[in-house]
Short mmCIF file of C-alpha atoms in Angstrom, two decimals:
data_model
loop_
_atom_site.label_atom_id
_atom_site.label_comp_id
_atom_site.label_asym_id
_atom_site.label_seq_id
_atom_site.Cartn_x
_atom_site.Cartn_y
_atom_site.Cartn_z
CA MET A 172 -168.26 -44.25 62.31
CA ALA A 173 -169.28 -41.41 61.17
CA LEU A 174 -172.11 -41.89 58.28
CA LYS A 175 -172.20 -39.18 55.36
CA GLY A 176 -176.34 -39.07 53.89
CA LEU A 177 -175.27 -40.79 51.12
CA ASP A 178 -174.40 -43.31 53.93
CA ILE A 179 -178.04 -43.18 55.42
CA PHE A 180 -179.82 -43.01 51.29
CA LYS A 181 -178.70 -46.54 50.94
CA LEU A 182 -180.28 -47.60 53.12
CA SER A 183 -183.61 -45.51 53.15
CA PRO A 184 -187.18 -47.41 51.36
CA LYS A 185 -186.56 -44.56 48.40
CA LYS A 186 -190.03 -43.76 48.64
CA ASN A 187 -191.34 -40.92 48.13
CA CYS A 188 -191.49 -39.64 51.47
CA LYS A 189 -194.29 -37.09 53.42
CA GLU A 190 -191.94 -36.25 56.22
CA CYS A 191 -188.82 -35.12 53.26
CA GLY A 192 -191.11 -33.95 50.12
CA SER A 193 -188.33 -35.92 48.18
CA PRO A 194 -188.76 -38.78 46.29
CA THR A 195 -185.65 -40.41 46.63
CA CYS A 196 -185.15 -39.57 50.20
CA MET A 197 -182.11 -37.99 49.83
CA ALA A 198 -182.96 -34.61 51.73
CA PHE A 199 -184.10 -36.79 54.08
CA SER A 200 -181.01 -38.95 54.38
CA MET A 201 -178.79 -35.24 54.48
CA LYS A 202 -181.08 -33.66 57.21
CA VAL A 203 -180.79 -37.55 59.55
CA ALA A 204 -176.60 -37.47 59.22
CA GLN A 205 -176.43 -33.39 60.40
CA GLY A 206 -178.18 -34.65 63.72
CA ALA A 207 -181.26 -31.93 61.90
CA VAL A 208 -184.04 -35.16 62.43
CA ASP A 209 -184.25 -38.36 64.06
CA ILE A 210 -184.28 -42.02 61.81
CA SER A 211 -187.36 -42.70 63.58
CA ALA A 212 -189.18 -39.31 61.76
CA CYS A 213 -189.38 -41.70 58.66
CA PRO A 214 -192.23 -43.63 58.35
CA TYR A 215 -190.83 -45.90 55.60
CA PHE A 216 -187.58 -46.96 57.13
CA SER A 217 -187.45 -50.75 58.33
CA GLU A 218 -187.07 -51.44 61.33
CA GLU A 219 -183.64 -53.46 60.66
CA ALA A 220 -182.90 -49.87 59.13
CA LYS A 221 -183.91 -47.72 61.83
CA ALA A 222 -182.44 -49.71 65.10
CA THR A 223 -178.86 -49.94 62.36
CA LEU A 224 -178.73 -46.04 61.51
CA SER A 225 -179.93 -45.08 65.13
CA GLU A 226 -176.62 -46.23 66.53
CA ALA A 227 -174.93 -45.76 64.06
CA THR A 228 -175.45 -41.93 64.27
CA ALA A 229 -176.03 -41.78 67.80
CA PRO A 230 -172.97 -39.08 69.97
CA PRO A 231 -170.05 -40.81 70.79
CA MET A 232 -170.52 -41.62 74.33
CA LYS A 233 -173.27 -43.37 75.56
CA THR A 234 -176.93 -40.92 77.29
CA ILE A 235 -177.95 -42.91 80.13
CA LYS A 236 -180.66 -42.61 82.09
CA VAL A 237 -180.59 -42.85 85.58
CA GLY A 238 -183.11 -42.68 88.27
CA THR A 239 -187.02 -41.74 88.05
CA GLY A 240 -189.19 -39.33 86.97
CA GLU A 241 -188.63 -35.55 88.15
CA ASN A 242 -185.17 -36.76 89.79
CA GLU A 243 -184.16 -39.01 86.58
CA ILE A 244 -181.02 -37.97 85.40
CA SER A 245 -178.97 -38.16 82.13
CA LEU A 246 -175.87 -39.29 81.84
CA GLY A 247 -172.85 -38.63 79.17
CA GLY A 248 -174.55 -38.04 75.26
CA GLU A 249 -171.05 -36.24 75.00
CA THR A 250 -170.18 -35.02 71.05
CA VAL A 251 -166.42 -33.05 71.97
CA MET A 252 -163.95 -32.58 74.18
CA GLN A 253 -163.98 -28.88 74.58
CA ARG A 254 -166.54 -26.46 75.75
CA HIS A 255 -165.68 -23.73 72.82
CA GLU A 256 -166.22 -26.35 70.73
CA LYS A 257 -169.73 -27.29 70.79
CA THR A 258 -171.95 -26.85 74.05
CA PHE A 259 -171.67 -30.19 76.86
CA VAL A 260 -174.79 -32.14 76.99
CA SER A 261 -175.31 -33.65 80.46
CA LYS A 262 -174.26 -31.92 83.78
CA THR A 263 -171.87 -32.97 86.27
CA ARG A 264 -174.02 -34.32 89.33
CA TYR A 265 -172.45 -34.72 92.55
CA ALA A 266 -173.55 -37.17 94.89
CA VAL A 267 -172.89 -37.84 99.11
CA THR A 268 -171.17 -41.11 100.63
CA VAL A 269 -171.90 -43.03 103.56
CA CYS A 270 -171.29 -46.44 104.21
CA ASN A 271 -172.94 -49.63 106.33
CA CYS A 272 -168.97 -49.01 108.45
CA MET A 273 -170.67 -46.55 109.70
CA ASP A 274 -172.55 -46.44 113.26
CA GLU A 275 -176.85 -45.21 112.72
CA ALA A 276 -176.19 -41.84 113.93
CA ALA A 277 -173.88 -40.09 111.84
CA ILE A 278 -175.71 -42.34 108.44
CA ASP A 279 -178.56 -39.97 110.35
CA ALA A 280 -176.67 -36.87 110.37
CA LYS A 281 -174.60 -37.45 107.26
CA LEU A 282 -178.29 -37.35 105.62
CA ALA A 283 -179.65 -35.19 106.86
CA ASP A 284 -176.79 -32.99 106.55
CA MET A 285 -177.31 -33.28 102.49
CA THR A 286 -180.22 -32.26 102.41
CA LYS A 287 -180.06 -29.54 103.65
CA VAL A 288 -177.63 -27.52 100.98
CA ASP A 289 -180.56 -27.37 97.99
CA TYR A 290 -180.98 -23.57 97.37
CA GLU A 291 -182.00 -21.80 92.95
CA ARG A 292 -179.59 -20.10 91.31
CA ILE A 293 -179.60 -18.39 87.87
CA GLY A 294 -183.43 -20.75 87.40
CA GLU A 295 -181.06 -23.70 88.38
CA ARG A 296 -182.08 -26.51 91.44
CA MET A 297 -178.20 -26.15 93.14
CA PHE A 298 -178.41 -29.45 95.65
CA VAL A 299 -176.78 -32.57 95.55
CA GLU A 300 -178.32 -35.21 93.58
CA MET A 301 -177.22 -38.45 94.48
CA VAL A 302 -176.12 -41.31 97.42
CA TYR A 303 -173.08 -43.15 97.08
CA VAL A 304 -174.13 -46.40 99.18
CA ASN A 305 -170.66 -48.25 100.02
CA TYR A 306 -170.44 -51.85 101.01
CA THR A 307 -167.94 -52.93 103.08
CA ALA A 308 -168.10 -56.88 104.30
CA ASP A 309 -166.79 -55.27 107.86
CA GLY A 310 -169.20 -53.31 107.82
CA ALA A 311 -171.21 -53.79 111.60
CA TYR A 312 -175.02 -51.74 110.24
CA ASP A 313 -177.69 -53.65 107.62
CA TYR A 314 -176.37 -52.64 104.47
CA THR A 315 -180.08 -53.66 103.39
CA GLU A 316 -181.55 -50.90 105.30
CA LEU A 317 -178.83 -48.56 104.87
CA VAL A 318 -180.21 -48.38 101.77
CA LYS A 319 -184.28 -47.85 102.61
CA LYS A 320 -182.97 -45.61 104.55
CA ALA A 321 -180.44 -43.52 101.31
CA ALA A 322 -183.34 -44.36 99.27
CA ALA A 323 -185.81 -42.99 101.30
CA THR A 324 -183.92 -39.00 100.65
CA GLY A 325 -186.17 -39.29 97.38
CA ARG A 326 -182.03 -38.71 95.66
CA VAL A 327 -180.78 -41.52 93.27
CA LEU A 328 -178.30 -43.63 94.95
CA ILE A 329 -175.43 -45.47 94.09
CA LEU A 330 -174.57 -48.80 95.07
CA GLY A 331 -170.85 -48.82 95.91
CA CYS A 332 -171.30 -53.15 96.01
CA GLU A 333 -169.27 -55.84 94.63
CA ASP A 334 -170.84 -59.08 96.28
CA PRO A 335 -173.94 -60.31 93.67
CA GLU A 336 -176.08 -61.35 96.43
CA VAL A 337 -175.97 -58.50 99.06
CA ALA A 338 -176.79 -56.12 95.76
CA LYS A 339 -178.77 -58.66 95.22
CA ALA A 340 -180.86 -58.00 98.59
CA ALA A 341 -180.23 -54.01 98.15
CA LEU A 342 -181.11 -53.90 94.60
CA ALA A 343 -185.00 -55.74 96.09
CA VAL A 344 -185.44 -53.00 98.01
CA CYS A 345 -184.40 -49.47 95.75
CA LYS A 346 -184.36 -51.05 92.17
CA ASP A 347 -188.00 -49.05 91.10
CA GLY A 348 -186.07 -46.26 91.36
CA LYS A 349 -183.55 -46.84 88.68
CA PRO A 350 -179.97 -46.80 90.67
CA ILE A 351 -176.71 -47.24 89.70
CA LEU A 352 -175.16 -50.58 90.36
CA ASN A 353 -171.27 -49.26 90.85
CA GLY A 354 -169.96 -53.25 91.43
CA ALA A 355 -168.58 -54.70 87.93
CA THR A 356 -164.95 -56.27 88.51
CA ALA A 357 -162.81 -58.67 85.74
CA ALA A 358 -163.31 -61.44 88.94
CA ASN A 359 -167.40 -60.85 89.10
CA TYR A 360 -168.59 -59.50 86.09
CA GLU A 361 -170.73 -62.26 85.38
CA ALA A 362 -172.39 -62.64 88.79
CA MET A 363 -172.91 -59.39 88.59
CA ASN A 364 -173.82 -58.08 84.82
CA GLN A 365 -177.01 -61.03 85.82
CA VAL A 366 -178.41 -59.06 89.22
CA ALA A 367 -178.11 -56.24 87.13
CA VAL A 368 -179.58 -57.41 84.07
CA GLU A 369 -182.37 -58.40 86.22
CA ALA A 370 -183.11 -55.56 88.19
CA GLY A 371 -183.27 -52.84 85.35
CA VAL A 372 -180.63 -51.04 86.41
CA THR A 373 -177.10 -49.40 85.17
CA LEU A 374 -174.19 -51.14 85.69
CA GLY A 375 -170.84 -49.70 87.10
CA VAL A 376 -167.62 -50.66 85.88
CA LYS A 377 -164.66 -50.98 87.89
CA GLY A 378 -160.72 -52.58 87.17
CA ALA A 379 -157.50 -51.77 88.52
CA ASP A 380 -156.31 -50.11 86.23
CA ILE A 381 -156.87 -49.53 82.85
CA ASN A 382 -156.39 -51.97 80.29
CA GLU A 383 -158.63 -54.27 82.89
CA LEU A 384 -161.39 -51.57 83.04
CA TYR A 385 -161.72 -51.55 79.06
CA ASP A 386 -161.60 -54.71 78.32
CA THR A 387 -163.82 -55.66 81.00
CA VAL A 388 -166.70 -53.61 79.59
CA VAL A 389 -165.38 -55.38 76.52
CA ALA A 390 -166.88 -58.34 77.98
CA LEU A 391 -169.87 -57.08 79.03
CA GLU A 392 -170.40 -55.47 75.73
CA GLY A 393 -169.92 -59.09 74.63
CA LYS A 394 -172.99 -60.52 77.37
CA GLY A 395 -175.12 -57.64 74.91
CA ASN A 396 -175.22 -54.64 78.24
CA LYS A 397 -174.12 -51.11 77.15
CA ASN A 398 -176.29 -50.26 79.79
CA LEU A 399 -172.88 -48.93 82.05
CA VAL A 400 -171.23 -45.93 83.75
CA ILE A 401 -167.05 -46.27 84.06
CA ASP A 402 -165.66 -46.52 87.79
CA CYS A 403 -162.14 -44.12 87.35
CA GLY A 404 -160.83 -45.70 90.31
CA THR A 405 -159.20 -44.95 94.22
CA SER A 406 -155.30 -46.18 93.44
CA SER A 407 -154.21 -42.70 92.76
CA ILE A 408 -155.40 -39.08 91.86
CA LYS A 409 -153.14 -39.66 88.91
CA ASP A 410 -154.57 -42.29 87.06
CA ALA A 411 -158.69 -41.95 88.28
CA MET A 412 -157.58 -39.07 85.39
CA ALA A 413 -155.97 -40.72 82.97
CA VAL A 414 -159.22 -42.93 82.51
CA ALA A 415 -161.12 -39.94 82.58
CA VAL A 416 -159.69 -38.08 80.19
CA GLN A 417 -158.33 -41.33 78.05
CA PHE A 418 -162.04 -42.89 78.08
CA ARG A 419 -163.74 -39.70 76.96
CA ARG A 420 -160.48 -38.53 74.42
CA ALA A 421 -160.26 -42.62 72.40
CA ALA A 422 -164.64 -41.97 72.10
CA ILE A 423 -164.69 -39.62 70.58
CA LYS A 424 -161.84 -38.36 68.62
CA ASP A 425 -161.20 -42.48 67.92
CA GLY A 426 -164.50 -43.34 67.47
CA ASN A 427 -163.72 -46.76 69.98
CA ARG A 428 -167.33 -47.06 71.87
CA SER A 429 -166.57 -49.62 74.39
CA CYS A 430 -164.67 -46.75 75.81
CA GLY A 431 -168.36 -44.25 75.29
CA TYR A 432 -170.19 -44.28 79.05
CA PRO A 433 -170.57 -41.45 82.36
CA SER A 434 -168.40 -42.25 84.15
CA ILE A 435 -167.73 -42.23 88.12
CA VAL A 436 -164.92 -40.50 90.30
CA ASN A 437 -165.02 -40.81 93.59
CA VAL A 438 -163.66 -37.74 95.19
CA ALA A 439 -163.84 -38.84 99.06
CA ALA A 440 -161.99 -41.52 98.32
CA LEU A 441 -159.39 -39.99 96.63
CA ALA A 442 -159.11 -37.24 99.02
CA LYS A 443 -158.57 -39.39 101.82
CA GLY A 444 -160.18 -37.55 104.54
CA ASP A 445 -159.10 -34.52 103.01
CA MET A 446 -161.65 -31.81 102.64
CA HIS A 447 -159.46 -29.27 101.08
CA MET A 448 -158.55 -31.83 98.22
CA GLN A 449 -161.26 -33.05 97.91
CA ALA A 450 -163.22 -29.39 97.53
CA ALA A 451 -159.56 -28.73 94.53
CA LEU A 452 -160.44 -32.18 92.95
CA ALA A 453 -164.37 -31.35 92.73
CA SER A 454 -163.43 -28.39 91.00
CA LEU A 455 -161.06 -30.75 88.62
CA PHE A 456 -163.10 -33.77 87.61
CA THR A 457 -166.31 -30.70 87.63
CA MET A 458 -163.88 -29.25 84.37
CA ASN A 459 -162.26 -32.70 83.46
CA TYR A 460 -165.33 -35.26 82.52
CA GLY A 461 -166.15 -36.51 85.76
CA SER A 462 -170.23 -37.28 85.07
CA ILE A 463 -171.29 -37.99 88.97
CA VAL A 464 -168.37 -36.85 90.77
CA VAL A 465 -168.93 -38.52 94.91
CA MET A 466 -167.57 -36.43 97.61
CA GLU A 467 -167.23 -36.68 101.05
CA GLU A 468 -169.48 -34.67 102.21
CA MET A 469 -171.04 -31.23 100.98
CA THR A 470 -171.50 -28.05 102.64
CA TYR A 471 -172.70 -24.66 101.84
CA ALA A 472 -168.90 -23.59 101.44
CA GLU A 473 -167.99 -25.64 98.96
CA ALA A 474 -171.35 -25.34 97.25
CA LEU A 475 -171.18 -22.74 96.17
CA PRO A 476 -168.68 -21.71 94.05
CA LEU A 477 -168.47 -26.05 92.72
CA TYR A 478 -172.14 -24.84 91.60
CA GLY A 479 -171.71 -21.91 90.18
CA LEU A 480 -168.54 -23.38 88.51
CA ARG A 481 -170.61 -26.39 87.14
CA GLN A 482 -173.28 -23.79 85.89
CA ASN A 483 -170.01 -22.00 84.18
CA VAL A 484 -169.06 -25.13 82.10
CA PHE A 485 -172.55 -26.56 81.13
CA THR A 486 -174.57 -24.27 79.67
CA ASP A 487 -174.20 -22.73 76.22
CA PRO A 488 -171.11 -19.95 75.98
CA GLN A 489 -173.19 -17.84 73.14
CA LYS A 490 -176.94 -18.34 75.54
CA PRO A 491 -175.26 -15.58 78.35
CA MET A 492 -177.19 -16.72 81.46
CA LYS A 493 -179.67 -14.61 82.55
CA VAL A 494 -181.80 -13.81 86.03
CA THR A 495 -185.30 -13.73 86.02
CA PRO A 496 -186.81 -9.94 85.64
CA GLY A 497 -188.63 -8.89 88.76
CA ILE A 498 -188.01 -7.17 92.55
CA TYR A 499 -185.53 -8.63 94.65
CA SER A 500 -185.21 -7.53 98.28
CA ILE A 501 -182.10 -6.83 99.69
CA ASN A 502 -181.00 -6.80 103.79
CA GLY A 503 -184.87 -6.63 104.08
CA GLY A 504 -186.07 -4.31 101.92
CA ASP A 505 -189.47 -2.97 101.86
CA GLU A 506 -192.47 -1.15 100.58
CA ASN A 507 -190.84 2.65 101.41
CA SER A 508 -187.24 1.50 100.80
CA ILE A 509 -185.24 3.08 98.02
CA CYS A 510 -184.71 1.33 94.49
CA LEU A 511 -181.87 0.04 92.04
CA THR A 512 -182.14 -0.43 88.70
CA THR A 513 -180.19 -2.73 86.87
CA VAL A 514 -179.87 -5.38 84.08
CA ASP A 515 -180.48 -9.52 84.43
CA PHE A 516 -177.28 -10.19 83.37
CA ALA A 517 -176.56 -13.30 85.59
CA LEU A 518 -172.84 -11.28 86.74
CA THR A 519 -174.49 -8.11 86.54
CA TYR A 520 -176.56 -9.50 89.11
CA PHE A 521 -174.47 -11.42 91.67
CA VAL A 522 -171.61 -8.08 91.26
CA VAL A 523 -174.55 -5.17 92.09
CA SER A 524 -176.30 -7.47 95.20
CA GLY A 525 -173.75 -8.70 96.84
CA GLU A 526 -172.45 -5.23 96.95
CA LEU A 527 -175.88 -4.06 98.14
CA GLU A 528 -176.08 -6.31 100.96
CA ARG A 529 -172.25 -5.76 102.41
CA SER A 530 -173.97 -1.74 102.17
CA GLY A 531 -176.30 -2.98 105.04
CA VAL A 532 -178.84 -0.61 103.73
CA PRO A 533 -182.71 -2.01 102.87
CA CYS A 534 -183.75 -1.49 99.47
CA ASN A 535 -185.41 -3.09 96.23
CA LEU A 536 -183.42 -3.84 93.18
CA ILE A 537 -184.87 -3.86 90.48
CA ILE A 538 -184.11 -6.26 87.45
CA SER A 539 -185.73 -5.46 84.04
CA ASP A 540 -185.15 -7.61 80.80
CA ALA A 541 -182.42 -6.54 79.17
CA GLY A 542 -181.30 -9.89 76.99
CA GLY A 543 -178.64 -11.09 79.14
CA LEU A 544 -176.17 -8.36 78.05
CA SER A 545 -174.44 -6.05 79.86
CA VAL A 546 -175.58 -2.36 80.80
CA LEU A 547 -173.59 -0.56 78.03
CA THR A 548 -174.65 -3.56 76.06
CA SER A 549 -177.44 -3.11 76.73
CA TRP A 550 -177.62 0.49 76.40
CA ALA A 551 -176.26 0.36 72.93
CA ALA A 552 -178.31 -2.02 71.90
CA GLY A 553 -181.60 -0.47 73.28
CA LYS A 554 -182.81 -3.42 75.51
CA PHE A 555 -182.01 -0.54 78.16
CA SER A 556 -183.95 2.34 77.72
CA ALA A 557 -186.15 4.66 79.05
CA ASN A 558 -188.72 2.62 77.28
CA SER A 559 -187.55 -0.52 78.18
CA ILE A 560 -187.24 0.42 82.13
CA ALA A 561 -190.65 2.12 81.55
CA LYS A 562 -192.54 -0.83 79.96
CA PHE A 563 -190.85 -2.75 82.80
CA TRP A 564 -192.21 -0.37 85.53
CA ALA A 565 -196.15 -1.32 84.28
CA GLU A 566 -195.85 -4.78 83.53
CA ALA A 567 -194.23 -5.00 87.17
CA ASP A 568 -196.64 -3.06 88.57
CA ILE A 569 -194.19 -1.49 90.54
CA GLU A 570 -195.99 1.58 91.89
CA GLY A 571 -198.30 -0.77 92.68
CA GLN A 572 -195.94 -2.66 95.32
CA ILE A 573 -193.65 0.42 96.07
CA LYS A 574 -194.91 3.00 98.25
CA ASN A 575 -190.51 4.68 97.58
CA ARG A 576 -190.59 7.08 94.62
CA THR A 577 -186.42 7.27 94.59
CA LEU A 578 -184.36 4.93 91.45
CA VAL A 579 -181.22 4.79 91.97
CA LEU A 580 -179.54 4.60 87.63
CA PRO A 581 -176.43 2.55 86.64
CA GLY A 582 -173.67 5.43 87.06
CA LYS A 583 -172.61 4.55 83.07
CA VAL A 584 -176.01 5.26 81.55
CA ALA A 585 -176.73 8.71 83.72
CA VAL A 586 -177.16 9.58 79.82
CA LEU A 587 -181.00 8.54 80.52
CA LYS A 588 -181.81 10.10 83.74
CA GLY A 589 -183.85 13.05 81.90
CA GLU A 590 -185.38 10.07 79.56
CA VAL A 591 -185.98 8.27 82.35
CA GLU A 592 -187.08 11.32 84.17
CA ALA A 593 -190.08 11.78 81.69
CA LYS A 594 -191.51 8.94 81.54
CA LEU A 595 -191.16 7.96 85.28
CA PRO A 596 -193.67 11.33 86.27
CA GLY A 597 -193.15 11.78 90.72
CA TRP A 598 -190.23 9.91 91.18
CA ASN A 599 -186.19 11.17 91.89
CA VAL A 600 -184.14 8.79 89.37
CA ILE A 601 -180.48 9.35 90.91
CA VAL A 602 -176.99 8.72 89.21
CA GLY A 603 -175.79 6.23 90.69
CA PRO A 604 -171.83 5.33 91.00
CA ALA A 605 -169.72 3.50 87.93
CA GLU A 606 -168.82 0.70 89.12
CA ALA A 607 -170.55 -1.33 91.96
CA VAL A 608 -168.26 -1.82 94.25
CA GLN A 609 -168.65 1.93 95.11
CA LEU A 610 -172.30 1.29 95.97
CA VAL A 611 -171.65 0.74 99.62
CA LYS A 612 -170.07 4.21 100.47
CA PHE A 613 -172.95 6.06 98.17
CA LEU A 614 -175.83 3.92 100.13
CA LYS A 615 -174.88 5.32 102.79
CA ASP A 616 -174.41 8.39 102.17
CA LEU A 617 -177.89 8.07 100.72
CA LYS A 618 -178.51 6.04 104.61
CA ASP A 619 -177.04 10.16 106.17
CA GLN A 620 -178.64 12.44 104.14
CA GLY A 621 -182.28 10.45 104.95
CA GLN A 622 -182.82 9.75 100.57
CA CYS A 623 -182.93 5.92 101.83
#
C-alpha cells in the first residue's frame, strides 16, 4: 500500500522531534512518505511502528542481497516498469552455468574462460559476477566438489538443486559466501525452505506454470520466508517472458508484494545450445526484468555489446556517461606521438577512439572535463574552451608528460584554434575533421606529410 504523510503521522509519537523541528512530526512524516528520509531517522517512533512503516514504505519489489564483502550484489528494489519513468535501481547480473554432468576438464576450462571476461568501461567493471552450479542426479562428477571449484572463482554462486539433502551438503561448503539456493518447487518447498533458512541463504522458487509459481511463493511467505528470488522457468521463451513481465507488473502496478521479488532467467536452457539465440535472449531479458541472466558461456564477442546495453539501460538518463579525463594512448602512442583532444562524453570518446585505432597511427587522445557533454554542447555551455583546455593542460601536467607539440582540435570547434594557440604557446594547433569517420584519412595524410 502507498502511505501518505497523514498515515505516517497517525503512527507518530507526536513529540518535539529534533530531526524535523516540528512539534507535531508532520513535516517528518511527509518526508518519509516522499521517500526523502528513512523512518529510522526518528528516535521517537516505537520499534513496532518502525517495522510496520518500513515494510509499508519499502519499494514494491523487495531488495535482496546475495554474496558478501566486495562481491555483495543487490537485486530488485525497483519502483517502475520503464526506465524513462525513473532510473532503475539494480542492474542485471550475468552468470555462467556449470553442471555435475560435465567432466572435470570441461568444468575447469569453462571456469577458466569465464574469468577472462573482465575489463573496465566508463568506470564500471564488466565481468561475469555469478556462477550457476547445476545438479542432476545423473551427473557423474561430485556436486559438492563442483561447488567448491565454483566458489574458488570468487563469484557469487547459484545452486540449481532440487534435492534437499544434496543442497544441504553443498551449502555446508559455500554458505558463508551467501549464495542463492535455486530449487524450491511445489513438491519440495517445505524441505528446501528449511535448508535455506538454516543456512541463511536466499531461496529460488520454481513452478510448472505461473500459477503454481505464485502459489509456492505465497506458501513460502506464509512460513515467514521473504528472502526469495523467482525462477522464470525453462519450458518456453514465451512462458519465461510472461513470468518476468507479469510478476513485475503485479508488484509495481497492482501492489502485490508476493510478486515483488528479483528474477532468474536461464537463457542457456531456453536457447538450447544456439549461441545466437542465447545472445538475443540475454539482451531481451536485460531490458525486460531479468535480475539474473544465466548463460551457457560468456565470450568477449558476447560481452562487449551485452555489457554496453546493460550500462545504457541501468544508468541515470539525466546524467550523461563520462570517461575519466586523462591521456589515452592509442596504437602504442608515446610521449613523441601526435596529440588530439576531445570531450569526456562517453559516446564521443568511443566513436573517436575507434576511428583513431582504425587509422593505425600512434597518437595520444587527451580528454578534458567537459561535464559529460558533446563537443558542440559543451562548447556552447563554455565547458569546452581554450580556458578549460589550458587549465587541464596545467592540472594534468601534459607538457611534462608529452614531448610532441602538435595538437588536433575537433573540427566542429575550429573557432577555438586562435584562442588555444594563445593559451598554449609553443603548440602547433591543427583543426581536425568535422566528423570522426574522417579521422582515419586525416591522420594518414598527416603521417605522410611527416607531421606525426
